[in-house]
Amino acid sequence: MSTTIAPPPPALPIARVATGSGGPGGSHVAETGVWIGIGTICMSFAALTSALVVRASGAPDWQHLRLPSLLYVNTVALLASSVTLELARRRLAAIALYATLLLGLLFVLGQVLAWRQLLLQQQSLASGPSSAFFYVFTVLHALHVLGGLCGLVYVQRRRGAGVLSAATYKAAALYWHFMAVLWLYLLLLLTIRG
Amino acid sequence: MGRLFAVTVTVIALVSAAIFALHTWWLPIDISAHGRRIDSQLNETMIVAGILFVAAQLALAFFVWRFSERGGVRSTRPIKPFPGGAAPMVVIATILVGIEILVLTFVGSKVWASVYQTPAPAGALQIDVLAEQFAFYARYAGPDGKFGGMHPDLMNDATQNFFGLDPANDTTARDDIVVGSLVIPVDQAVELRLHTKDVGHSFYVPELRIQQDFVPGMVIPLHFTATKTGKYELVCTQLCGLGHYNMRAYVEVKSQAEFAQWLKAQAAAL
Amino acid sequence: MTHVATPHTHAPPQSWLRRHVFSVDHKVIGRQYLDLALVAVFTGMLLSWLMRFHLGWPDTAVPGLGKLAPTGAAGGVITPEYYLELMTMHGTIMVFFVLTTAPFAGFGNFLLPIQVGAEDMAFPRINMMSFWVTLLAFLVLIAAFFVGDGPPLSGWTAYAPLSAVGKDAGPGQGSGQTLWAISILIFCVAQLLGALNFIATTLDLRTKGMSLARLPFATWAWFITAVIALVAFAVLMPACILLILDRVAGTSFFIPAGLVISDRLQPHMGGSPLLWQHLFWFFGHPEVYIAILPGFGIVSQILPVFARKPLLGPRVFVTCLVAIAFLSYTVWGHHMFLSGMNPFSATLFSVPTLVITIPAAIITLLWIGTVYGARLRLTSASLFALGFVSVFVSGGLSGFFLAQPSTDIYLHGTYFVVAHFHFVMGVAAMFGIFAGTYFWFPKMFGRMMSETLGKWHFWLTFIGVYAIFMPMHYLGLAGNVRRYSAFTDDYLQPLIPLHRFITIAALFTGAVQLIFLYNLIRSRVRGPKAPDNPWEATTLEWSTSSPPPHDNFGGRRPVVSHGPDEYGAPGPRDYVMQADS
Ligand code: HEA
Ligand code: HEA
Ligand code: CUA
Ligand SMILES: [Cu+2]
C-alpha cells in the first residue's frame, strides 16, 4: 500500500469559530490595541507592586508615608473626568469632552502640587523607600494620564473634523477609565502598604 | 549533499560524546562528604542526556541521508507520513523525558536538600568568611569562642581591619583570628557564614563541590565537610568587577591535630 | 477579491525619505530592523573576537587596538576591565539588538502582515516609532564606548549593587552603566510597541478564510513571542527605571546598607540586591524564548517546504509553543539557585524548568519526524533549518544539567553555562536567522542569493560553531569560571590550550560570516531576478510578487481556503497554495 498524498492536515476545531474577519478589521483594532496596552500597563505596575512588597518586608528603614490630602481632591477630579467622558460619548456633546480634558489636566496639575508639598516636607525620592515608591508610582501614572490626554485631544480633533468613529471613541474612553481604575488601585496600595 | 550532512552530524555527535565519555576533561577529585552524590547525579544526567543526544543526532542524520534528493534531481518518490503520525513522538518524548525528570528530581532534590536545606550538624566549626573586591578573608572566633561585631564604618583595608572589628570597645573582637586563606580541619563539619563588604561575590571550590553567592546585606550560611587534606583553590564565580578573575584564596584542609595546632599558633600570635 | 478600503490604506508615499527612511510600510520597517541587526551582529562578533583573542593570548597586543581604545587597551593589550566591558557589550548587543530584533521584529514585521493577508500592521505609525526607538536605544548603548570611562563591566545581567552604586564600583560603572540602563529602558518601550502591533494584527487583520488553524507556523510563533514579549518587557522596564533611580537619584531599591566600596561607606539603606535578580530573570528567562520561538516558527515553516511534506503534528506544535510560553514565566528562579534566595524554592523552580523540556523535545521530534519519508531538497535555507535541529538538541540538553539544583551547584558560573546558552541562542537562534534569510531574501529584495556561497557558509559555520562551543562544556566540567579575563588560577592553567583552540575556531567561524555578508550585499545588487515563488511554497507571501507591492497584494486581498503546508499532492505541482481556490 502506498499513500501518494499526505493526508491534508486536519482542521483545528477553532477554525469554525475564528475565521479571519476578512473585513477591514480596522473597526476594532483600536480597542484591541488598548486592551493589549492595558495588559502591559497592569504587568508593569504588578512588577512594581511586587518590588514594593519585597522591599518593604524586612527593611528596617521603611517608614509609612502620610499621603498629602490633595491626592483625594485629585482623585475626585479624575473620577469626574471619567463620568464626563461617558456623558460626552453618549450625547456626543463637545462641552463634556472639554470638561474631561480640563479635569484630566487638573488631575495632573494636582499631582504636581502634591509632589511639591511632599518635597517641602523633605520627602524626596532619596529620603526613604516609601517616598521613593510613591514618586515612582505616581509619576509613572501621571505620564500615562498625559498619554491619555493626548489621545483625547486626538479624539477631539477627529470629532471636530467629523471623522471620529465610534470604535476609536470607545477605545479612547476605555483607556481613560482604566487610568481611573489604576489610580484607585495605586491609592489603595500606597495607603495600606506605602 | 544529504550524505555529507549525515556524515558530518554523525562525526560531530560521536566525537563530542566520546570526549565526554572518556573524561578527557572532567571534574577534579572530590574532597567533600556530599560530593559523591552530586557526582553520581551528574553522571546519571550525563548518561541519559548523552543517549538522547546521540539518538536525536543520529536519527536526524539517518533521515536526511535516507530521504534527501540526490544530485539535484527532483525526486518523484511519493512521500511517506511518519508511522503513526505525531502521537508516537508525543508519547516518546513525554515518557522518556518525563521519567527522567521524575527520577532526577526525586534523587536530585535529596542531594540539594542535604547541602542547602538542612542546618549544619551540631558542633560544626563556625567560620566567618568575608568577600571584598577582590579577596577573601576568614575569621575564627578565637579562644573565647565568640565573634566580635562587624561595623562597616570601621572596615579598612589599609589597617587590615577587613571585618570592621572594634577591639577597643568590643572584648569579644580582641581575640578574633583573621587570615587570608580558609583553613579547615578534615572530617569535621564546617559552617561558614558568608558576608560581603561591597558587591556580590561567590564561593566556589570545585573539589568541595560547593558554590554559593555572597549577597550584600545578607549573611548566608553554608556547611560542608572536607574529607581529604590538601591545598585547594577557592575562586570567585560572581562577576564583581575588574579583578574578578583574580579573586581567590586557598582552602587548606589540615588534619584535625594540625588544625588545632595552627589555630593555637594563630591565637598566640595576636 | 476586492474589499472596502481599510482605514489605514495608504497610497505609496511620494518622497524618497518617506518611502525608504521614515516609512510606515511594515516591509521597509522589517528590512530596517534586519539591517540594524546586521550592524549589531557584526559589532558583537568583533567584540567576541577581541575577547577570544585575549582569552587565548592575554599578554599579546591586538594590532591597532591601542589607538582605538587608548584607556582600555593601552598598547593594544586588553586590560581586565576592558575585557569585561567588551563582554558586557557583546552579551547586551547580541541578546537585545540581534536576537530580539532580527528573528522577531525583523522577519516578523516583514512577513507577519503578508502571511495573514493584511496590507500593513494594525498601527503602522506605532510600528515605525518602534523601529526608530530601537535604533535610538542602540545608539545610546554604543555611546557608552565613547563617554566617560567606557562601557559598563557588570555583564548583560547587570547585577546590583555592582550595577547600581556608580563609579565606585569600577571603571565603566559611571556613565557607561547609566547609558546601559537607559538604553535597555528605551529598548523595552520599543519592543512593547512592536509586540502590540504583532498581536493586534494577528487578531484583527487576518484576511478572509485565514482561520487560526490556517495560520502559518511562523506567524503562530511570532504571535506567541509577542505575547511573551509584552509581559517580559513590561517587567524589565520598571526594573530599569528603579536601577536608574538608584544610580542617579540616590534611592535604595537594590542597594543595602553598610556597603564599603572603594573604601567609601555607601550612603544607601535597606535595598535588596535579590530584588533586581528576580525582576531581571522574570524578564530574562522569557527573553530567551523570545529569542528562540521565532526560530521554531521559521524552521517549522521551512522544513515542510523543502521536505515537500506537511509538518508532522501541526496542532501538537502549536500546543507545545503555547505550553512553552506559559511555562516560561514559572522558571526564572533557575538562574538563582545559588543566589541566596530561599533554598526551598529551588525545587519549585527546577520542576517547571524540567517540564519545559518536554514540549521542547516534542517539537524537536516533530521536526525529525517531518524529515522521515520526505523528498528533502537541500538548499542553504533547508540546511540551516536542519542544522538548527542539530544545534538546538545540543544546546537544549545541557539545560538538563543546569535545571537541577544539585548539579547546578557545580556548574553554575562556569563555561558550561556559556556553552549552553551559546548553543541555544548564539547558534540555534542564529541558524534560524540564517535559514530565514536564505529563504525569504528573494521575497524581500526580488533577487536570489547565491546558493553556492550559501552552502559554503553553512558547512563552515556548522563545523565552526561546534568547534567553538562544544569544548566549552569540557571547560565547564573542569570548573572553568566564566567572566574571567585571564586564567591565572593553578587549576585553570592546564585548560589554556583548549581556550586557544576555541579562539582559533572563533576567529575562523567569524571570518566565515564574511562570506554571508558578501553574498548578502552582492545578491542585493546583482543577484538574478527572483520569481514570485522560487521555493514552491504555499503561504501567502509567495502568492504576491517579489518584492511585494506597497500594499502587499496589489489592491486585492487574498482569500484563503487552504492550510499552511499542503505539500505532497500527486502530479507535477505537488503543493496547494493557501490562496488557491
Ligand atoms: C535561546 C535561548 C535559550 C533557550 C532556548 C534555553 C533553554 C533552556 N535553558 Fe537556558 N539559558 C539561556 C538561554 C536559553 N536557554 C541563557 C542566555 C542562559 C544564561 C544567562 C546568563 O547567566 O548569562 C541560560 C541559563 C540557563 C540556566 C541557569 C544556569 C546557571 O546560571 O546556573 C538554566 C537552569 O536551569 C537553563 C535551563 C534551560 C532549559 C532546561 C532549557 C530548555 O528549554 C531546553 C529544552 C530543549 C531540550 C531539552 C532539547 C530537546 C531535544 C531533545 C530532548 C531530544 C529528544 C530526543 C529523544 C527523546 C530521543 N538555562
Ligand atoms: C546571540 C547571542 C550571542 C552570539 C551570537 C554570540 C556569539 C559569540 N560569542 Fe557570546 N555571549 C553571549 C551571547 C552571544 N554570543 C552572551 C549573552 C554572553 C554573556 C555575557 C555576560 O556574561 O554578561 C556571551 C559571552 C561570551 C563569552 C564568555 C565570556 C566570559 O564569560 O568571559 C565568550 C567567550 O568565548 C563568547 C564568545 C562568542 C563567540 C566566539 C561568538 C561568535 O563570534 C560565534 C560566531 C558567530 C556567529 C556564528 C553568528 C554570526 C551571525 C550572523 C553574521 C548573522 C547575522 C544575520 C542577520 C542579523 C540577518 N561569548
Ligand atoms: Cu568576587 Cu568575582
Ligand atoms: Cu532561564
Short mmCIF file of N, CA and C in Angstrom, two decimals, chain C residues 37-55 62-65 68-69 78 82-83 85-91 93-94 98 138 142 145-146 422 430 468 503 506-514 517:
data_model
loop_
_atom_site.label_atom_id
_atom_site.label_comp_id
_atom_site.label_asym_id
_atom_site.label_seq_id
_atom_site.Cartn_x
_atom_site.Cartn_y
_atom_site.Cartn_z
N ALA C 37 20.07 44.77 12.88
CA ALA C 37 20.58 43.55 13.49
C ALA C 37 21.91 43.16 12.85
N LEU C 38 22.03 43.40 11.57
CA LEU C 38 23.25 43.04 10.88
C LEU C 38 24.42 43.88 11.39
N VAL C 39 24.19 45.17 11.52
CA VAL C 39 25.23 46.03 12.08
C VAL C 39 25.56 45.55 13.49
N ALA C 40 24.53 45.26 14.27
CA ALA C 40 24.73 44.85 15.66
C ALA C 40 25.48 43.53 15.72
N VAL C 41 25.11 42.58 14.87
CA VAL C 41 25.72 41.26 14.99
C VAL C 41 27.19 41.31 14.62
N PHE C 42 27.53 42.13 13.64
CA PHE C 42 28.96 42.20 13.31
C PHE C 42 29.72 42.97 14.37
N THR C 43 29.09 43.96 14.97
CA THR C 43 29.73 44.62 16.11
C THR C 43 29.97 43.60 17.22
N GLY C 44 28.93 42.87 17.55
CA GLY C 44 29.03 41.90 18.63
C GLY C 44 30.07 40.83 18.32
N MET C 45 30.14 40.46 17.06
CA MET C 45 31.10 39.42 16.69
C MET C 45 32.53 39.95 16.81
N LEU C 46 32.70 41.19 16.40
CA LEU C 46 34.02 41.79 16.52
C LEU C 46 34.45 41.81 17.98
N LEU C 47 33.53 42.17 18.86
CA LEU C 47 33.84 42.18 20.28
C LEU C 47 34.22 40.77 20.73
N SER C 48 33.49 39.77 20.23
CA SER C 48 33.81 38.40 20.66
C SER C 48 35.18 37.99 20.15
N TRP C 49 35.57 38.49 19.00
CA TRP C 49 36.93 38.20 18.52
C TRP C 49 37.97 38.74 19.49
N LEU C 50 37.77 40.00 19.90
CA LEU C 50 38.73 40.60 20.82
C LEU C 50 38.77 39.82 22.13
N MET C 51 37.56 39.45 22.62
CA MET C 51 37.50 38.68 23.87
C MET C 51 38.24 37.37 23.72
N ARG C 52 37.93 36.67 22.64
CA ARG C 52 38.54 35.36 22.44
C ARG C 52 40.05 35.49 22.31
N PHE C 53 40.49 36.51 21.58
CA PHE C 53 41.92 36.68 21.40
C PHE C 53 42.59 36.89 22.75
N HIS C 54 41.95 37.70 23.56
CA HIS C 54 42.52 37.97 24.88
C HIS C 54 42.54 36.71 25.75
N LEU C 55 41.52 35.90 25.64
CA LEU C 55 41.48 34.69 26.48
C LEU C 55 42.55 33.70 26.06
N VAL C 62 46.80 43.41 20.50
CA VAL C 62 46.00 43.33 19.29
C VAL C 62 46.42 44.49 18.41
N PRO C 63 46.90 44.22 17.20
CA PRO C 63 47.40 45.32 16.37
C PRO C 63 46.31 46.37 16.17
N GLY C 64 46.66 47.62 16.42
CA GLY C 64 45.74 48.73 16.13
C GLY C 64 44.76 49.04 17.24
N LEU C 65 44.56 48.12 18.16
CA LEU C 65 43.55 48.34 19.20
C LEU C 65 43.97 49.46 20.15
N LEU C 68 42.51 52.63 19.03
CA LEU C 68 41.06 52.71 19.14
C LEU C 68 40.61 52.88 20.58
N ALA C 69 41.27 52.17 21.48
CA ALA C 69 40.86 52.20 22.88
C ALA C 69 42.07 52.48 23.74
N ILE C 78 44.67 44.13 26.04
CA ILE C 78 43.38 44.38 26.68
C ILE C 78 43.51 44.25 28.19
N TYR C 82 38.70 46.15 30.58
CA TYR C 82 38.24 46.31 29.20
C TYR C 82 37.67 44.99 28.69
N TYR C 83 38.26 43.89 29.11
CA TYR C 83 37.70 42.60 28.72
C TYR C 83 36.24 42.49 29.17
N GLU C 85 34.25 44.84 29.86
CA GLU C 85 33.40 45.80 29.14
C GLU C 85 33.01 45.24 27.78
N LEU C 86 34.01 44.65 27.11
CA LEU C 86 33.71 44.03 25.81
C LEU C 86 32.66 42.94 25.98
N MET C 87 32.83 42.15 27.04
CA MET C 87 31.92 41.02 27.26
C MET C 87 30.50 41.52 27.53
N THR C 88 30.40 42.57 28.37
CA THR C 88 29.08 43.10 28.67
C THR C 88 28.40 43.61 27.40
N MET C 89 29.16 44.34 26.61
CA MET C 89 28.58 44.87 25.38
C MET C 89 28.25 43.75 24.41
N HIS C 90 29.12 42.74 24.35
CA HIS C 90 28.86 41.59 23.48
C HIS C 90 27.52 40.94 23.85
N GLY C 91 27.37 40.63 25.12
CA GLY C 91 26.15 39.97 25.56
C GLY C 91 24.92 40.83 25.33
N ILE C 93 24.47 43.45 23.28
CA ILE C 93 24.17 43.67 21.86
C ILE C 93 23.54 42.42 21.26
N MET C 94 24.12 41.27 21.57
CA MET C 94 23.63 40.04 20.95
C MET C 94 22.21 39.71 21.42
N VAL C 98 20.32 41.86 18.54
CA VAL C 98 20.35 40.90 17.44
C VAL C 98 19.21 39.91 17.59
N PHE C 138 19.91 51.56 20.55
CA PHE C 138 21.20 51.02 20.12
C PHE C 138 22.27 52.11 20.17
N ILE C 142 25.75 52.15 22.28
CA ILE C 142 27.06 52.27 21.65
C ILE C 142 27.79 53.51 22.16
N PHE C 145 30.68 53.44 24.64
CA PHE C 145 32.08 53.25 24.29
C PHE C 145 32.85 54.56 24.30
N PHE C 146 32.13 55.67 24.08
CA PHE C 146 32.82 56.91 23.79
C PHE C 146 32.77 57.93 24.91
N HIS C 422 25.21 29.59 24.39
CA HIS C 422 25.63 29.86 23.01
C HIS C 422 25.02 28.85 22.04
N MET C 430 20.61 31.84 15.86
CA MET C 430 21.30 32.41 14.69
C MET C 430 21.00 31.58 13.44
N ILE C 468 33.74 25.77 18.30
CA ILE C 468 33.86 26.82 19.33
C ILE C 468 33.18 26.38 20.61
N THR C 503 39.62 29.80 20.58
CA THR C 503 39.87 31.10 19.97
C THR C 503 40.09 30.97 18.47
N ALA C 506 36.94 30.34 16.79
CA ALA C 506 36.07 31.52 16.77
C ALA C 506 36.52 32.50 15.69
N LEU C 507 37.82 32.68 15.58
CA LEU C 507 38.31 33.60 14.55
C LEU C 507 37.93 33.06 13.17
N PHE C 508 38.08 31.75 13.01
CA PHE C 508 37.75 31.13 11.73
C PHE C 508 36.26 31.29 11.42
N THR C 509 35.42 30.92 12.40
CA THR C 509 33.98 30.97 12.15
C THR C 509 33.50 32.40 11.92
N GLY C 510 34.10 33.32 12.65
CA GLY C 510 33.74 34.71 12.42
C GLY C 510 34.08 35.13 11.00
N ALA C 511 35.28 34.72 10.54
CA ALA C 511 35.70 35.09 9.20
C ALA C 511 34.74 34.51 8.16
N VAL C 512 34.24 33.33 8.43
CA VAL C 512 33.31 32.68 7.50
C VAL C 512 32.07 33.55 7.30
N GLN C 513 31.70 34.31 8.34
CA GLN C 513 30.49 35.13 8.21
C GLN C 513 30.65 36.20 7.14
N LEU C 514 31.90 36.48 6.79
CA LEU C 514 32.11 37.46 5.73
C LEU C 514 31.58 36.93 4.40
N LEU C 517 28.05 37.87 4.48
CA LEU C 517 27.89 39.31 4.25
C LEU C 517 28.07 39.64 2.78
#
